[in-house]
mmCIF file of C-alpha atoms and ligand atoms in Angstrom:
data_model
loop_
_atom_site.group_PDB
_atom_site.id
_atom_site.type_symbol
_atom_site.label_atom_id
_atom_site.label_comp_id
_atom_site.label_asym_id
_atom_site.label_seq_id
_atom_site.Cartn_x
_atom_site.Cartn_y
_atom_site.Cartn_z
ATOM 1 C CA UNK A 1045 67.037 132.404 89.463
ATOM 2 C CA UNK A 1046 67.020 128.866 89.088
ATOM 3 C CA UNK A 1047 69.465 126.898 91.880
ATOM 4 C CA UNK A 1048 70.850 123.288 91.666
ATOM 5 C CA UNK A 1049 69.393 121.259 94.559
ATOM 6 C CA UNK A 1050 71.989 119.454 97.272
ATOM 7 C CA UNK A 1051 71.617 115.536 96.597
ATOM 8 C CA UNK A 1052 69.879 114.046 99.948
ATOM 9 C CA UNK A 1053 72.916 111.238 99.473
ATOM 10 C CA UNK A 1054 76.548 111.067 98.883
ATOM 11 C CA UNK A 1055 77.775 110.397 95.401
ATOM 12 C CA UNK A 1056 79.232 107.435 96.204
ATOM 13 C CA UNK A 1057 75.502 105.887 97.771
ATOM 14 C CA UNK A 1058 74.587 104.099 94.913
ATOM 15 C CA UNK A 1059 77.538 102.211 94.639
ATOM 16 C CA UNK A 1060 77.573 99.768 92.786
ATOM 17 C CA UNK A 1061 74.797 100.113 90.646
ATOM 18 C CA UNK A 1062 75.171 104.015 90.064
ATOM 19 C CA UNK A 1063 78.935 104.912 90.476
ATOM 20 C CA UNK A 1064 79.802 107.874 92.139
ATOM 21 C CA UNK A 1065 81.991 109.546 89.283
ATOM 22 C CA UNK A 1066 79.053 109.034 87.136
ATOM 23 C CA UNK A 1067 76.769 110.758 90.136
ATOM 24 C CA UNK A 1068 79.202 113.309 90.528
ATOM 25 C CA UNK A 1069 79.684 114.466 86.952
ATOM 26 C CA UNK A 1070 75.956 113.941 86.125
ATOM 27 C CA UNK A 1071 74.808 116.450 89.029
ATOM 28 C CA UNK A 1072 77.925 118.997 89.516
ATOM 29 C CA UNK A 1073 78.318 119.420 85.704
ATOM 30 C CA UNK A 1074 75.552 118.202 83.385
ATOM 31 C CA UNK A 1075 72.648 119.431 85.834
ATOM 32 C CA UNK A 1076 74.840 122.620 86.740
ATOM 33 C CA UNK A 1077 74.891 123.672 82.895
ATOM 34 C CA UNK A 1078 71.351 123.178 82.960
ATOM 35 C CA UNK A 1079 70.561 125.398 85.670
ATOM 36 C CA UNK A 1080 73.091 127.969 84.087
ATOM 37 C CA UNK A 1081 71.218 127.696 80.785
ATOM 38 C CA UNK A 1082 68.455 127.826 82.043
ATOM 39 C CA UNK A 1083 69.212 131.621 83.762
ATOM 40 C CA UNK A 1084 71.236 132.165 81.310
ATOM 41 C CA UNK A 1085 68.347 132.191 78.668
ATOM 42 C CA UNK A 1086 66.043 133.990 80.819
ATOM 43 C CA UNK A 1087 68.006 136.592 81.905
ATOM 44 C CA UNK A 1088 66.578 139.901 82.470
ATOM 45 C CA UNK A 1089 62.555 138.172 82.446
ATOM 46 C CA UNK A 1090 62.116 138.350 85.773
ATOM 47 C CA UNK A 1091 58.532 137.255 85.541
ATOM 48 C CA UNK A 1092 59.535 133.894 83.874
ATOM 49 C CA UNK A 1093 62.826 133.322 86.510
ATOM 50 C CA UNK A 1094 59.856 133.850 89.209
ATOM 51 C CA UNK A 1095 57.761 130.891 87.984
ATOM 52 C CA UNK A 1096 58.332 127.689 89.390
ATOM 53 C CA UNK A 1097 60.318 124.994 86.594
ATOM 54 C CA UNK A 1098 56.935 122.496 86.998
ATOM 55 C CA UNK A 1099 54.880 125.930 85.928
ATOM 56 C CA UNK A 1100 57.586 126.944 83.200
ATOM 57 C CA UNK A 1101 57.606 123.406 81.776
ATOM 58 C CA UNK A 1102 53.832 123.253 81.351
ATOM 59 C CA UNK A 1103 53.772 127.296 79.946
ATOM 60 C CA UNK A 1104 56.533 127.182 77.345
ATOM 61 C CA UNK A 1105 54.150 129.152 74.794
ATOM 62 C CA UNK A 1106 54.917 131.689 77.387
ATOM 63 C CA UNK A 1107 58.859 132.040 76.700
ATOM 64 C CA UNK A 1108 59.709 133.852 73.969
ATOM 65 C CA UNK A 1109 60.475 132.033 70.648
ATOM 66 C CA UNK A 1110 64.094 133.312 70.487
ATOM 67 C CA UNK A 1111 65.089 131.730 73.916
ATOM 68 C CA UNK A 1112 61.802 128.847 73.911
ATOM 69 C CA UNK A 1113 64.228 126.035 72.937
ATOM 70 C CA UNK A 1114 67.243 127.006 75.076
ATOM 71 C CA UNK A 1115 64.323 127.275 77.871
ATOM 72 C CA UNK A 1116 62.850 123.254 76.663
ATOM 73 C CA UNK A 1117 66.275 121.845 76.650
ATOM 74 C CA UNK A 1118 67.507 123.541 79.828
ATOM 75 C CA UNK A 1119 64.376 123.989 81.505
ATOM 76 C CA UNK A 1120 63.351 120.305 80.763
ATOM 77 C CA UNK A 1121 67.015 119.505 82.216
ATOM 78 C CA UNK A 1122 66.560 121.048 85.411
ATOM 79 C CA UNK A 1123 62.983 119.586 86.348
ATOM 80 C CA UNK A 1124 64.052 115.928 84.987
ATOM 81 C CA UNK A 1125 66.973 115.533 87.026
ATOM 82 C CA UNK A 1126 65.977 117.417 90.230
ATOM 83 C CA UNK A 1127 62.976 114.776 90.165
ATOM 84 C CA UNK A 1128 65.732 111.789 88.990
ATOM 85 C CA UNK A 1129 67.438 112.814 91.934
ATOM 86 C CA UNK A 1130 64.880 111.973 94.285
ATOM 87 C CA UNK A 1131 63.853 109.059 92.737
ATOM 88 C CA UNK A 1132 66.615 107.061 94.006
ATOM 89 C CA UNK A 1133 67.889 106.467 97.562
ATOM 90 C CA UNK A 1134 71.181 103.803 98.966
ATOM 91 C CA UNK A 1135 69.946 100.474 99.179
ATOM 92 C CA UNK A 1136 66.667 101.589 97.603
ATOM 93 C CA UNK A 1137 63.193 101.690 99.347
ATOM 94 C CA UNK A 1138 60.800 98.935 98.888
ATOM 95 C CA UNK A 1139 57.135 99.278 97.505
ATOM 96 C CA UNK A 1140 54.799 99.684 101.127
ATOM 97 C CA UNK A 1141 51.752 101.348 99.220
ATOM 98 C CA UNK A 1142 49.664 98.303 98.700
ATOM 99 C CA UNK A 1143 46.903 100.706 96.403
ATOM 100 C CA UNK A 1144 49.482 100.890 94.079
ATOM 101 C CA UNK A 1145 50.929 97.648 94.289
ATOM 102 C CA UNK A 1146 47.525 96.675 92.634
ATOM 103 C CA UNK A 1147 47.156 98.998 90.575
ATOM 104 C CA UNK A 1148 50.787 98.430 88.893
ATOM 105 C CA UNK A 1149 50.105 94.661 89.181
ATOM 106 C CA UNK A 1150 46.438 94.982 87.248
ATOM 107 C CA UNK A 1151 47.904 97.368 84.885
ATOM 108 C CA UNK A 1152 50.829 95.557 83.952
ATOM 109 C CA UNK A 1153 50.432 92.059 85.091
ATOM 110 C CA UNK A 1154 52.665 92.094 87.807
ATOM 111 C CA UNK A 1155 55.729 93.925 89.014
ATOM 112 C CA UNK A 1156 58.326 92.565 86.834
ATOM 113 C CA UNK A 1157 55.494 93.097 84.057
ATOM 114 C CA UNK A 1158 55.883 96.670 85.206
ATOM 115 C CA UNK A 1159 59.467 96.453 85.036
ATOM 116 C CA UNK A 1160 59.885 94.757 81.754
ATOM 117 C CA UNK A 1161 57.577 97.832 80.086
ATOM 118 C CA UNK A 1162 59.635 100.069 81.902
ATOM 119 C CA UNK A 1163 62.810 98.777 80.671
ATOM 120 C CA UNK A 1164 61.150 98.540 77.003
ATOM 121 C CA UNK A 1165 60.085 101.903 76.779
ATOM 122 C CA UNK A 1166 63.595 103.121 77.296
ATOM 123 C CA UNK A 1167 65.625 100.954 75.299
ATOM 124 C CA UNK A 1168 62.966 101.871 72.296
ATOM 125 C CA UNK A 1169 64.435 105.344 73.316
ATOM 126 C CA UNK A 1170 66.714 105.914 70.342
ATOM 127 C CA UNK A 1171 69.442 108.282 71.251
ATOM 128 C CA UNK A 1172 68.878 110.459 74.817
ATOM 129 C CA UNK A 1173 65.760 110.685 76.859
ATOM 130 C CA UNK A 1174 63.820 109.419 79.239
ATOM 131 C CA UNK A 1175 61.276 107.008 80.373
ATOM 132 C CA UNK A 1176 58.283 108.225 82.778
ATOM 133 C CA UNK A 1177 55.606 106.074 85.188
ATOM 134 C CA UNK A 1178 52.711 108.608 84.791
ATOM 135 C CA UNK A 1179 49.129 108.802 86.093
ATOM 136 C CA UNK A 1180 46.834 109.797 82.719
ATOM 137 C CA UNK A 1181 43.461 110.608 84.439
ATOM 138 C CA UNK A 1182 43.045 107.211 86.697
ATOM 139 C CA UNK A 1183 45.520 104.685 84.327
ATOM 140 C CA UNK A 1184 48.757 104.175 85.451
ATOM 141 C CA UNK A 1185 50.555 104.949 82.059
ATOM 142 C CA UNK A 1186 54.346 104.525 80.537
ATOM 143 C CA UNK A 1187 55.852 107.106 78.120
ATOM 144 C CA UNK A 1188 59.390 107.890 76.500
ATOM 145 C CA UNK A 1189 60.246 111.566 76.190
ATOM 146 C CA UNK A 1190 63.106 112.624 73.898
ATOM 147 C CA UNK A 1191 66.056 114.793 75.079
ATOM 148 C CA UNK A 1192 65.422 116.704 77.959
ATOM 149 C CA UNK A 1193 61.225 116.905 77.324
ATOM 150 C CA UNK A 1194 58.551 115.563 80.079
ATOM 151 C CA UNK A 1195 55.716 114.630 80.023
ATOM 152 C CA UNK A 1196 54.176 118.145 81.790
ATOM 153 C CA UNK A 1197 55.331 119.377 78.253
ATOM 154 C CA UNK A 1198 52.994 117.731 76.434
ATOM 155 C CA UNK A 1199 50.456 120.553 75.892
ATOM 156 C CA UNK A 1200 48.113 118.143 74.055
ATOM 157 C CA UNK A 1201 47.408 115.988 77.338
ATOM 158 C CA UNK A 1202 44.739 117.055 80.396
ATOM 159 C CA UNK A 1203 47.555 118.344 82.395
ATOM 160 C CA UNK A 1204 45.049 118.941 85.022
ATOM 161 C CA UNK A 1205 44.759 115.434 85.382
ATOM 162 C CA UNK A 1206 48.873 114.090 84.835
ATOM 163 C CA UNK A 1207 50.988 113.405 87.118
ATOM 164 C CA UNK A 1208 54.469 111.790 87.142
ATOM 165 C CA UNK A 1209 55.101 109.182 89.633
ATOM 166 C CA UNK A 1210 58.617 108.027 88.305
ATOM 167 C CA UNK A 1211 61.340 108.750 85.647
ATOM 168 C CA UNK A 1212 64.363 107.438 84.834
ATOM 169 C CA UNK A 1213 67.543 109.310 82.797
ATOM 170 C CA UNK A 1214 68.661 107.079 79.501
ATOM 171 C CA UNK A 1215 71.046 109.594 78.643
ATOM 172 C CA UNK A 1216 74.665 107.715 78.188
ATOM 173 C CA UNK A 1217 76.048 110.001 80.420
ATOM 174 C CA UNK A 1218 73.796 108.489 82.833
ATOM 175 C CA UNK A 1219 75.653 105.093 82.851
ATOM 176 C CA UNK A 1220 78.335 104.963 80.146
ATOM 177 C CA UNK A 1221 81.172 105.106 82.477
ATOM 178 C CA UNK A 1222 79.952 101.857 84.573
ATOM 179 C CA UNK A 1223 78.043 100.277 81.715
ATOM 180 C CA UNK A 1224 79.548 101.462 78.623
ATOM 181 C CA UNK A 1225 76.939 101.003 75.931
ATOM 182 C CA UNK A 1226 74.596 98.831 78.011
ATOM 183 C CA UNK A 1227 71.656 100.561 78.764
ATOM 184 C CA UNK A 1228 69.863 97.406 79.995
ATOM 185 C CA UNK A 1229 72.085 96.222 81.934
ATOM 186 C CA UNK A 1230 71.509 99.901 84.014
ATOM 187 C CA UNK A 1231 67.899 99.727 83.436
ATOM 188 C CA UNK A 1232 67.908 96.362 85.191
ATOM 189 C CA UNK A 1233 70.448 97.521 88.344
ATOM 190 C CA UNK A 1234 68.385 100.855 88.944
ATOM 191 C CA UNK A 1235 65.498 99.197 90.727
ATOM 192 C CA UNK A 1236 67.888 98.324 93.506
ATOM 193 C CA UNK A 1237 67.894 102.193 94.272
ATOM 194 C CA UNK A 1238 64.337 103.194 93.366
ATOM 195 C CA UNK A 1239 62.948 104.914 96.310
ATOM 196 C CA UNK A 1240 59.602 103.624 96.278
ATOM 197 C CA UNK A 1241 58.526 105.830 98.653
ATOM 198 C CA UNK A 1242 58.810 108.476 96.579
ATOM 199 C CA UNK A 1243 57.138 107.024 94.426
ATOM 200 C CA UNK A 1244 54.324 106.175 96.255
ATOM 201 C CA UNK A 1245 53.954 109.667 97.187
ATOM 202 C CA UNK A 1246 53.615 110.662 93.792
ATOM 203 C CA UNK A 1247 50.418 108.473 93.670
ATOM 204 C CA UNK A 1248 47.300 110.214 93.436
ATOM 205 C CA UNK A 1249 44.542 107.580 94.669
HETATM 206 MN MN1 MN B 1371 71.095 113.308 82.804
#
């Protein structure tokens, strides 16, 4: 069985750029459904409810086509925002790795020519998704997903050699309540609670 994880924060941390009725609905209701969906679709399959959600996002051919789509959307759910979760922190955590400091700088010009891609990729979302920081092979890399799909979905890429450093929810029920239809004005607030270290974690040198 799949479990919702316990924020490492309160919901009222990211105050003010991430409200905490926002925080509080988006983990306790729309990341709870996903986790129920998620069991709920897989019930009785004990081998697939054994795998890990990074293995069952990267082996959907392996779910069975009645229940594959209610294990994408659900599935995809539960690894997005367990990872969104953990991208963010109060106050936010600056950038300390200076091997990708570069490396975002010579890939995209600087850091606010990071953060301008960034915010471009998800406001050419159109409708819900996300936006993802990825390593392809060596290049740091930025992709939009639709719904609740990632990029260890993508069966056609080297997953061998992917890896997600970053991703950020564009869902409306990510920021509606503070920022109504703005989505980059929230784009533009969430870097004050990046958690960079994270981040830099995720970095494969
Ligand atoms: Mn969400």
């Amino acid at each position: 069985m799949f479990t919702l994880p316990e924020l490492d924060y309160s919901y009222d941390a990211l105050e003010p750029h991430i409200d905490a009725k926002t925080m509080e609905i988006h983990h306790s209701k729309h990341h709870q459904a996903y986790v129920d969906n998620l069991n709920t679709a897989l019930a009785g399959k004990d081998d697939l409810l054994a795998m890990s959600i990074e293995d069952l996002c990267q082996n959907l051919d392996k779910v069975p086509e009645d229940v594959r789509t209610a294990v994408r959307n659900n599935g995809g759910g539960h690894y997005n925002h367990s990872q969104y979760w953990k991208y963010m922190i109060k106050d936010g955590k600056a950038l300390a790795n200076e091997e990708l400091q570069k490396d975002l700088e010579a890939t995209f010009g600087s850091m606010d020519g990071f953060k301008e891609a960034f915010a471009k990729a998800g406001m050419g979302r159109f409708g819900s998704g996300w936006v993802w920081l990825i390593q392809d092979g060596a290049k740091l890399t930025i992709v939009s997903t639709p719904n609740q799909d990632n990029p260890l979905m993508d069966t056609e890429a080297d997953l061998a050699n992917r890896n997600i450093l970053l991703g950020c929810d564009v869902w409306e029920h990510a920021y509606y309540l503070k920022h109504q239809n703005k989505r980059a004005d929230y784009l533009a607030t969430w870097w004050n609670v990046v958690n960079w270290e994270t981040v830099a974690q995720n970095y494969k040198k």
